[in-house]
Coordinates of C-alpha atoms in Angstrom, one line a residue:
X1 CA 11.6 -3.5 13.9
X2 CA 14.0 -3.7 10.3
X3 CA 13.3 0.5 10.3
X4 CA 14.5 0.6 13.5
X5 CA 17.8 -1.4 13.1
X6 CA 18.0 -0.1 9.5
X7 CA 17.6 3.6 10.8
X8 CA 20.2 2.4 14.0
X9 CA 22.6 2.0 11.5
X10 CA 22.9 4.7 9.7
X11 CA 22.8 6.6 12.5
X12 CA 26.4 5.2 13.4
X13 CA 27.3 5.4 10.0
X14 CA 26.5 9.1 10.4
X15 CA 29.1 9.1 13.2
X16 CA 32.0 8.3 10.9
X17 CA 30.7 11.7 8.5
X18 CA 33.9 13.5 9.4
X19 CA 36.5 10.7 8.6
X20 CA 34.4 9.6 5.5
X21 CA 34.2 13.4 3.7
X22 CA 37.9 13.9 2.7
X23 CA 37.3 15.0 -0.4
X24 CA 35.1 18.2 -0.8
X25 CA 31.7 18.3 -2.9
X26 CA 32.7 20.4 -5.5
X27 CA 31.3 24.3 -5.0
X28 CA 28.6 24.2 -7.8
X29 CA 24.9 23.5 -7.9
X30 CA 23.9 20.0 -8.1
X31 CA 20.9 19.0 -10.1
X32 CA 19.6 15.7 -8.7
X33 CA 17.2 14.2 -11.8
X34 CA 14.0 12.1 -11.3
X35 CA 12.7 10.2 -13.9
X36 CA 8.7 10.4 -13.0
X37 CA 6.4 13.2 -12.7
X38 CA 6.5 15.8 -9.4
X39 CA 4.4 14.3 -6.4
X40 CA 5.0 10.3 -6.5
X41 CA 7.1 8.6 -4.4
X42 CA 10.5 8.8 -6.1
X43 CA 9.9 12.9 -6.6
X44 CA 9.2 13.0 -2.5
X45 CA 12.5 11.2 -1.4
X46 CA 14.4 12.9 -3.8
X47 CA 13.2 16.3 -2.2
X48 CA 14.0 15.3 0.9
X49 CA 17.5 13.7 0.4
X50 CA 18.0 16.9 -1.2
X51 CA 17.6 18.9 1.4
X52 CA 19.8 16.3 3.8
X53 CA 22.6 16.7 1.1
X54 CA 21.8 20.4 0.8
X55 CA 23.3 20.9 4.0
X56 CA 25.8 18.2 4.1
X57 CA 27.6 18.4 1.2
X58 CA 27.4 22.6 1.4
X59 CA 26.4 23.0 -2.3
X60 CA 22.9 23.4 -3.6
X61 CA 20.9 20.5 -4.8
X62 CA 17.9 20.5 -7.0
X63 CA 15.4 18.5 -7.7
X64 CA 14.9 18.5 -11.8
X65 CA 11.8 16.1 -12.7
X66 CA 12.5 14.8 -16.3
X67 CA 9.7 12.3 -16.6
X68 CA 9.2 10.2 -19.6
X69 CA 9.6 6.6 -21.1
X70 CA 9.4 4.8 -17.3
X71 CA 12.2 7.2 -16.3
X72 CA 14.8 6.5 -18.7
X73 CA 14.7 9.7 -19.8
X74 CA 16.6 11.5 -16.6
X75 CA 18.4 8.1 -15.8
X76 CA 20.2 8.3 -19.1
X77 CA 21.1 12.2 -19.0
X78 CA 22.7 10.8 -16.0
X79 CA 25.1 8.2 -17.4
X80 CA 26.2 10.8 -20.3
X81 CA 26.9 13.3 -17.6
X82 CA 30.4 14.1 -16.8
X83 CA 31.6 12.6 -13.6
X84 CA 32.6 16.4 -11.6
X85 CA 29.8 16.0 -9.2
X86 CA 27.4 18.4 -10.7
X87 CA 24.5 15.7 -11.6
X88 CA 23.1 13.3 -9.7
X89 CA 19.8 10.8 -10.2
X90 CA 17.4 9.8 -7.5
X91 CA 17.2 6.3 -9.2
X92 CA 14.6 3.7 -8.9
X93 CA 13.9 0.0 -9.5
X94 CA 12.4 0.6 -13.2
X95 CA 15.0 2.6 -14.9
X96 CA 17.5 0.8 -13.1
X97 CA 16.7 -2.9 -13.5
X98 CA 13.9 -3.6 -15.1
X99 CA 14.4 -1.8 -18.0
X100 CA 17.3 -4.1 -18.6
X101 CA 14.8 -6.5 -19.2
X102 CA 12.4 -4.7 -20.9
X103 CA 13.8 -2.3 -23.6
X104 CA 15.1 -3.8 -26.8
X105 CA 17.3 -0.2 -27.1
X106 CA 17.9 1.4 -24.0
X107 CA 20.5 3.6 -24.5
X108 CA 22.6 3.2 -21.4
X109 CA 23.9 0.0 -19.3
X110 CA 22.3 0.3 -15.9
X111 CA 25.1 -1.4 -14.4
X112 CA 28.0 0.2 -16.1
X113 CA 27.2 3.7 -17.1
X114 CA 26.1 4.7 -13.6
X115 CA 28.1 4.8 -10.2
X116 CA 25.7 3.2 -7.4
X117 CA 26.3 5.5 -4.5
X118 CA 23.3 4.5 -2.0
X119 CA 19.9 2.7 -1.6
X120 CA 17.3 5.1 0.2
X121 CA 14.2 3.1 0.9
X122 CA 12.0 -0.1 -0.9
X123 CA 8.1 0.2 -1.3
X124 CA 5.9 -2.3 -1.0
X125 CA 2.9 -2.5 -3.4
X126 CA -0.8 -3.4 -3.6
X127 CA -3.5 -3.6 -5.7
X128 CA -6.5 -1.1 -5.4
X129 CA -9.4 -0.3 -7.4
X130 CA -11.8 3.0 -7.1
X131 CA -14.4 2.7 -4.1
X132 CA -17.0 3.1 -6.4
X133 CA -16.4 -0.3 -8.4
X134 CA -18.1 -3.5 -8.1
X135 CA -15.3 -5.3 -7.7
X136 CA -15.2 -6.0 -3.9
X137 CA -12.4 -9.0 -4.6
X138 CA -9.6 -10.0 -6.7
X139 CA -11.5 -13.0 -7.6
X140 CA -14.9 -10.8 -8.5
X141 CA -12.3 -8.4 -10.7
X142 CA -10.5 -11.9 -12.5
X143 CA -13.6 -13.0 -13.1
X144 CA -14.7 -10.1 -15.3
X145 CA -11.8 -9.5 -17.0
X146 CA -12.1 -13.0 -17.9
X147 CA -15.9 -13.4 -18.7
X148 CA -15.1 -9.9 -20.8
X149 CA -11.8 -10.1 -22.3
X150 CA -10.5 -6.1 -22.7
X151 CA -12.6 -4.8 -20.5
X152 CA -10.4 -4.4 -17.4
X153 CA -7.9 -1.6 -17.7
X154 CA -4.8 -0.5 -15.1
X155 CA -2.9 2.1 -15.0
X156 CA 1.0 2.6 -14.4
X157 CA 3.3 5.1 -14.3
X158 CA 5.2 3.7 -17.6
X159 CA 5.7 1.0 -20.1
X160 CA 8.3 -1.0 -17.6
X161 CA 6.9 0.5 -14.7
X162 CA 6.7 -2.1 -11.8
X163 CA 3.4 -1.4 -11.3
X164 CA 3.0 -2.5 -15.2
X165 CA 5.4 -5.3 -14.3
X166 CA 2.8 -6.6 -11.9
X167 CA -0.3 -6.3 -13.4
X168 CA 0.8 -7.9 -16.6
X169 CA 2.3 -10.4 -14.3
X170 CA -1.1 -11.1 -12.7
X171 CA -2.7 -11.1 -15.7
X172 CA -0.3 -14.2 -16.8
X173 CA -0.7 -16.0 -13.8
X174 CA -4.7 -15.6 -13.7
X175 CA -5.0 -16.3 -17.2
X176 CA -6.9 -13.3 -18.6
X177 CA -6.6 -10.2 -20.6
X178 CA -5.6 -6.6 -18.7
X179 CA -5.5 -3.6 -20.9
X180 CA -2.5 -1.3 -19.7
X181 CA -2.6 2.4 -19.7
X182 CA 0.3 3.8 -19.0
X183 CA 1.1 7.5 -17.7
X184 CA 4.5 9.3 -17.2
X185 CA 4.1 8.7 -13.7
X186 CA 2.6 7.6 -10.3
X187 CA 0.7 11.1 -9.9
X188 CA -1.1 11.2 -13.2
X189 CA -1.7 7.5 -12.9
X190 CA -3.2 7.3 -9.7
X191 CA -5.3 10.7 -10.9
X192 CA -7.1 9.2 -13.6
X193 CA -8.1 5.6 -11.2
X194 CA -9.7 8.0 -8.3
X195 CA -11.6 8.9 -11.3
X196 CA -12.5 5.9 -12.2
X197 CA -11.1 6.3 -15.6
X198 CA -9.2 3.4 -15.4
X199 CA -10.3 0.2 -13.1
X200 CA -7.2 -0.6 -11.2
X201 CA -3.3 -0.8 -10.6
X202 CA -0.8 -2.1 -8.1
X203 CA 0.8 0.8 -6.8
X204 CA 2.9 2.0 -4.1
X205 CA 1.5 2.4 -0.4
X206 CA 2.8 6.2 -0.2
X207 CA 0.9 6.9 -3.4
X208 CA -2.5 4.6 -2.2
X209 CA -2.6 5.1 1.5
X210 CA -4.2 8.5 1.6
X211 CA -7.1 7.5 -1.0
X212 CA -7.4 4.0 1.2
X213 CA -7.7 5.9 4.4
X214 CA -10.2 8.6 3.0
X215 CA -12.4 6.2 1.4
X216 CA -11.4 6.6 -2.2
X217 CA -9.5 3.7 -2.8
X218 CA -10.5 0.2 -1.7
X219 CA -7.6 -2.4 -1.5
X220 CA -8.1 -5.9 -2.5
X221 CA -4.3 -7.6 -1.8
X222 CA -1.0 -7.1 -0.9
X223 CA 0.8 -7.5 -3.8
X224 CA 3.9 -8.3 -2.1
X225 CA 5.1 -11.9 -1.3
X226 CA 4.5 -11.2 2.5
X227 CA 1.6 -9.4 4.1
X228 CA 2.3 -5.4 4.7
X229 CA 2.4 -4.5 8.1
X230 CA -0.3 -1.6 7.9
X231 CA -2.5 -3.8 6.3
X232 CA -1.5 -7.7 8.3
X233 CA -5.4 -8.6 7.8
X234 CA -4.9 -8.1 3.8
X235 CA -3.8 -11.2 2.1
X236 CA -1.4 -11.4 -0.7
X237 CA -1.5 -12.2 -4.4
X238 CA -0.1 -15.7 -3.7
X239 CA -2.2 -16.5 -0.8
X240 CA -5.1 -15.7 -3.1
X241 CA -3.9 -18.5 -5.6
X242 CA -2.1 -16.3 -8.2
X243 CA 1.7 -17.2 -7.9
X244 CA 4.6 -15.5 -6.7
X245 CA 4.3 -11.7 -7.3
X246 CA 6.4 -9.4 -5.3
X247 CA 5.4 -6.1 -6.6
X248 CA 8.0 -4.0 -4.8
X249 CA 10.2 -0.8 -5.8
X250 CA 13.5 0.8 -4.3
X251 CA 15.0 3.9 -5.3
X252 CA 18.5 5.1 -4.5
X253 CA 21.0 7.7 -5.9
X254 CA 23.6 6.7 -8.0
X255 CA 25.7 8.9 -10.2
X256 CA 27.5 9.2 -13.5
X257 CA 30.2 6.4 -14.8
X258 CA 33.6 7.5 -13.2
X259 CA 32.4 9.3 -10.2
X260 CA 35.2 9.8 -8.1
X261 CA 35.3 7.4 -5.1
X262 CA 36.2 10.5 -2.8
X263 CA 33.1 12.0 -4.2
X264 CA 31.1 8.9 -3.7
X265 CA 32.4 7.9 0.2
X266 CA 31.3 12.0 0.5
X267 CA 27.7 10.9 -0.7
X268 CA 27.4 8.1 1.2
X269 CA 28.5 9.7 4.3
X270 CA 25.8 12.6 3.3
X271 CA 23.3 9.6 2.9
X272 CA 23.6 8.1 6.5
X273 CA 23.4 11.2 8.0
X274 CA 19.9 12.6 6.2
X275 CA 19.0 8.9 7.3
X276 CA 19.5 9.3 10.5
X277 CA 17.7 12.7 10.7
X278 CA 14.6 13.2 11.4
X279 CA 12.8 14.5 8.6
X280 CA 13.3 11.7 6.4
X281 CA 12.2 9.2 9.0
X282 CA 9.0 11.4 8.9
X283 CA 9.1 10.8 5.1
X284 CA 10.1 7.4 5.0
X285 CA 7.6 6.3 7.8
X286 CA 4.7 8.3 5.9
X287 CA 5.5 6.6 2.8
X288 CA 5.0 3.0 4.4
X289 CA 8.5 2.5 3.2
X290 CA 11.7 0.5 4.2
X291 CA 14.7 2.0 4.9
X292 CA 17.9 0.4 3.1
X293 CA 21.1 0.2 4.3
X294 CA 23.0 -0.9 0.8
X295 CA 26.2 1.5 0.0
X296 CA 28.4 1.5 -3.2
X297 CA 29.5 -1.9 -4.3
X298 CA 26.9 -3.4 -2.3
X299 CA 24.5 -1.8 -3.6
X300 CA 25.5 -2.3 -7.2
X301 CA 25.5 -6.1 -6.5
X302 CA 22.0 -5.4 -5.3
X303 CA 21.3 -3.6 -9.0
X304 CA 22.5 -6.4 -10.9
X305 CA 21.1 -9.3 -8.6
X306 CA 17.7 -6.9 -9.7
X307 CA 18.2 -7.1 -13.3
X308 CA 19.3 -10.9 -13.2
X309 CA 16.1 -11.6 -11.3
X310 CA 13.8 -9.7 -13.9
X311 CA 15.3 -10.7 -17.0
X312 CA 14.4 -14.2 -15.5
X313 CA 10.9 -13.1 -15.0
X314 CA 10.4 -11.0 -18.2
X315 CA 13.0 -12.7 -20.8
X316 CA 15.4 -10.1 -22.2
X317 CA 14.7 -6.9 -24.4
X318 CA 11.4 -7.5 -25.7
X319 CA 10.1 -4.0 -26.1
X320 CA 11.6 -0.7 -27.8
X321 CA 11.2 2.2 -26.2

C-alpha cells in the first residue's frame, strides 16, 4: 500500500515535467558517482535512475563506482565539484548521515557541501548468517559470541556502513563481543559470508533475498523496528529482547553546493518521472525497497533529521577515516 501511494504520487508529479523543466540540463555528459562497489543496491538504482534521466534530461549519464572509505570517497568528489550540472552522486544513508557521526575528519559537510535534489527509495535490513552455520537463532548466535568472546565475525560494506552501524549496535545491546570485517562494499561483503568466511551481517533485502530464496542464506530477524512485509512471520531485533535497532538505508541523488535551482526543479522533475515508469518499479519492487517521495528542501530536512538521529545514537566523530 505506501508503494502504491508513493508511486501514485510521483506519477502526478511527473505530470507537471513540462512546467517544472524550464531550465535546460546542460548538453554535456553527466557522471553520476556511487560510493560502493558495482552490484549492491546503491550501484543498481543508480543505473537505473540513470537511464530514467538519460532520457529526460537529454544528456548522457554515467554511472562511475568510486568505492572506498563507506562511500566518502565519491560523495566528497561530489561536494568539491563545480555546480554546472556535469556531476551528480547517487547518495546513500552512510556517506550522507552517518558519517557525520562517525568520522572525526570527514572532509565535507553532508548538509552544506551537497544540494539535496531527491530521495529514491529506503531499504529495510536483516540479519542472516550462511545456511551451513549452527546458528539456527539469534539467541543460539549471542550465546556463542558470548560464551567465546571474538569468535563471531560480520561483515559490512564499510567502517560506518549501516550494516556496521547495526551489528555493533546489537552487539551493545546484547552485551557481547562482534569482530567487524569490513569490505568496500555490499557485493564483496555478502561474497565472502555465502562463503562462510565471515559468520554474519545485517544487510539489505535486495542484496539477501536471492541467497534466502535459494537456500544460501538463512535469516534469523528483521532488523528493522517493524516486521518486513516479505518476511511478516520473521520477528524483529526488539521483539527478540535486544532494543530498538532500525537497521534501515535510503539513497537519493543530491548534487554539488550551489546547484542551480533551475537545474535542481529539472532533476526532480526527471526524478518523478523515472518513478513513475516502469522499469524502476520493477527495480524498486525487486529490491524489497520503499519508494520515497522527499524533494529538495524536504529532503535535506530528512538528511539532517538523519544525522541528528545518529549522532544521538553513535556520539559525535569518534573515528578517523
Amino acid at each position: 500500500m505506501i508503494a502504491r501511494r508513493c508511486f501514485g504520487a510521483a506519477a502526478l508529479s511527473a505530470l507537471a515535467l513540462p512546467a517544472l523543466a524550464q531550465t535546460a540540463w546542460p548538453r554535456r555528459p553527466v557522471r553520476m558517482l556511487v560510493g560502493f562497489a558495482p552490484g549492491g543496491f546503491a550501484d543498481i538504482v543508480a543505473r537505473a535512475i540513470a537511464e530514467q534521466y538519460s532520457q529526460s534530461l537529454a544528456v548522457n549519464v554515467v554511472v562511475e563506482n568510486r568505492s572506498g572509505a563507506s562511500g566518502t570517497l565519491a560523495t566528497d568528489v561530489v561536494a568539491k565539484a563545480p555546480p554546472d550540472g556535469s556531476v551528480l552522486l547517487l547518495g546513500h544513508s552512510t556517506p550522507n548521515a552517518v558519517a557525520a557521526a562517525l568520522f572525526s575528519n570527514l572532509p565535507y559537510d553532508p548538509l552544506n557541501d551537497l544540494t539535496p535534489i531527491a530521495q529514491i527509495a529506503v531499504h529495510p535490513h536483516l540479519l542472516v548468517v550462511p545456511a551451513a552455520s549452527p546458528y539456527r537463532t539469534t539467541a543460539a548466535l549471542i550465546d556463542a559470541a558470548r560464551a567465546r568472546p571474538g569468535s563471531i565475525s560480520y561483515a559490512s560494506s564499510g567502517i560506518g556502513s549501516v550494516h556496521h552501524v547495526a551489528c555493533a549496535t546489537l552487539a551493545q545491546k546484547a552485551g557481547v563481543e562482534l569482530v567487524h570485517v569490513p569490505y568496500r562494499g555490499s557485493a564483496p561483503a555478502m561474497a565472502d559470508l555465502l562463503a562462510a568466511r565471515v559468520d554474519m551481517t545485517i544487510d539489505g533485502v535486495s542484496a539477501v533475498a536471492g541467497p534466502i530464496g535459494e537456500g544460501t542464506l538463512r535469516p534469523l530477524a528483521a532488523g528493522t523496528l517493524a516486521r518486513i512485509d516479505r518476511w511478516p512471520d520473521m520477528p524483529t531485533l526488539q521483539e527478540q529482547g535486544y532494543g530498538e535497532i532500525d537497521a534501515m538505508s535510503w539513497v537519493g541523488v543530491f548534487g554539488p553546493p550551489g546547484l542551480p535551482p533551475g537545474l535542481v526543479q529539472a532533476a526532480v522533475a526527471a526524478t518523478d518521472q523515472a518513478m513513475a515508469s516502469a522499469t524502476m518499479r520493477r527495480v524498486l519492487d525487486g529490491a524489497s525497497t520503499i519508494p520515497a517521495t522527499r524533494r529538495s528542501a524536504e529532503f535535506r530536512d530528512f538528511v539532517a533529521l538523519e544525522i541528528s538521529r545518529y549522532k544521538a545514537v553513535l556520539g559525535n566523530s569518534q573515528i578517523a577515516l
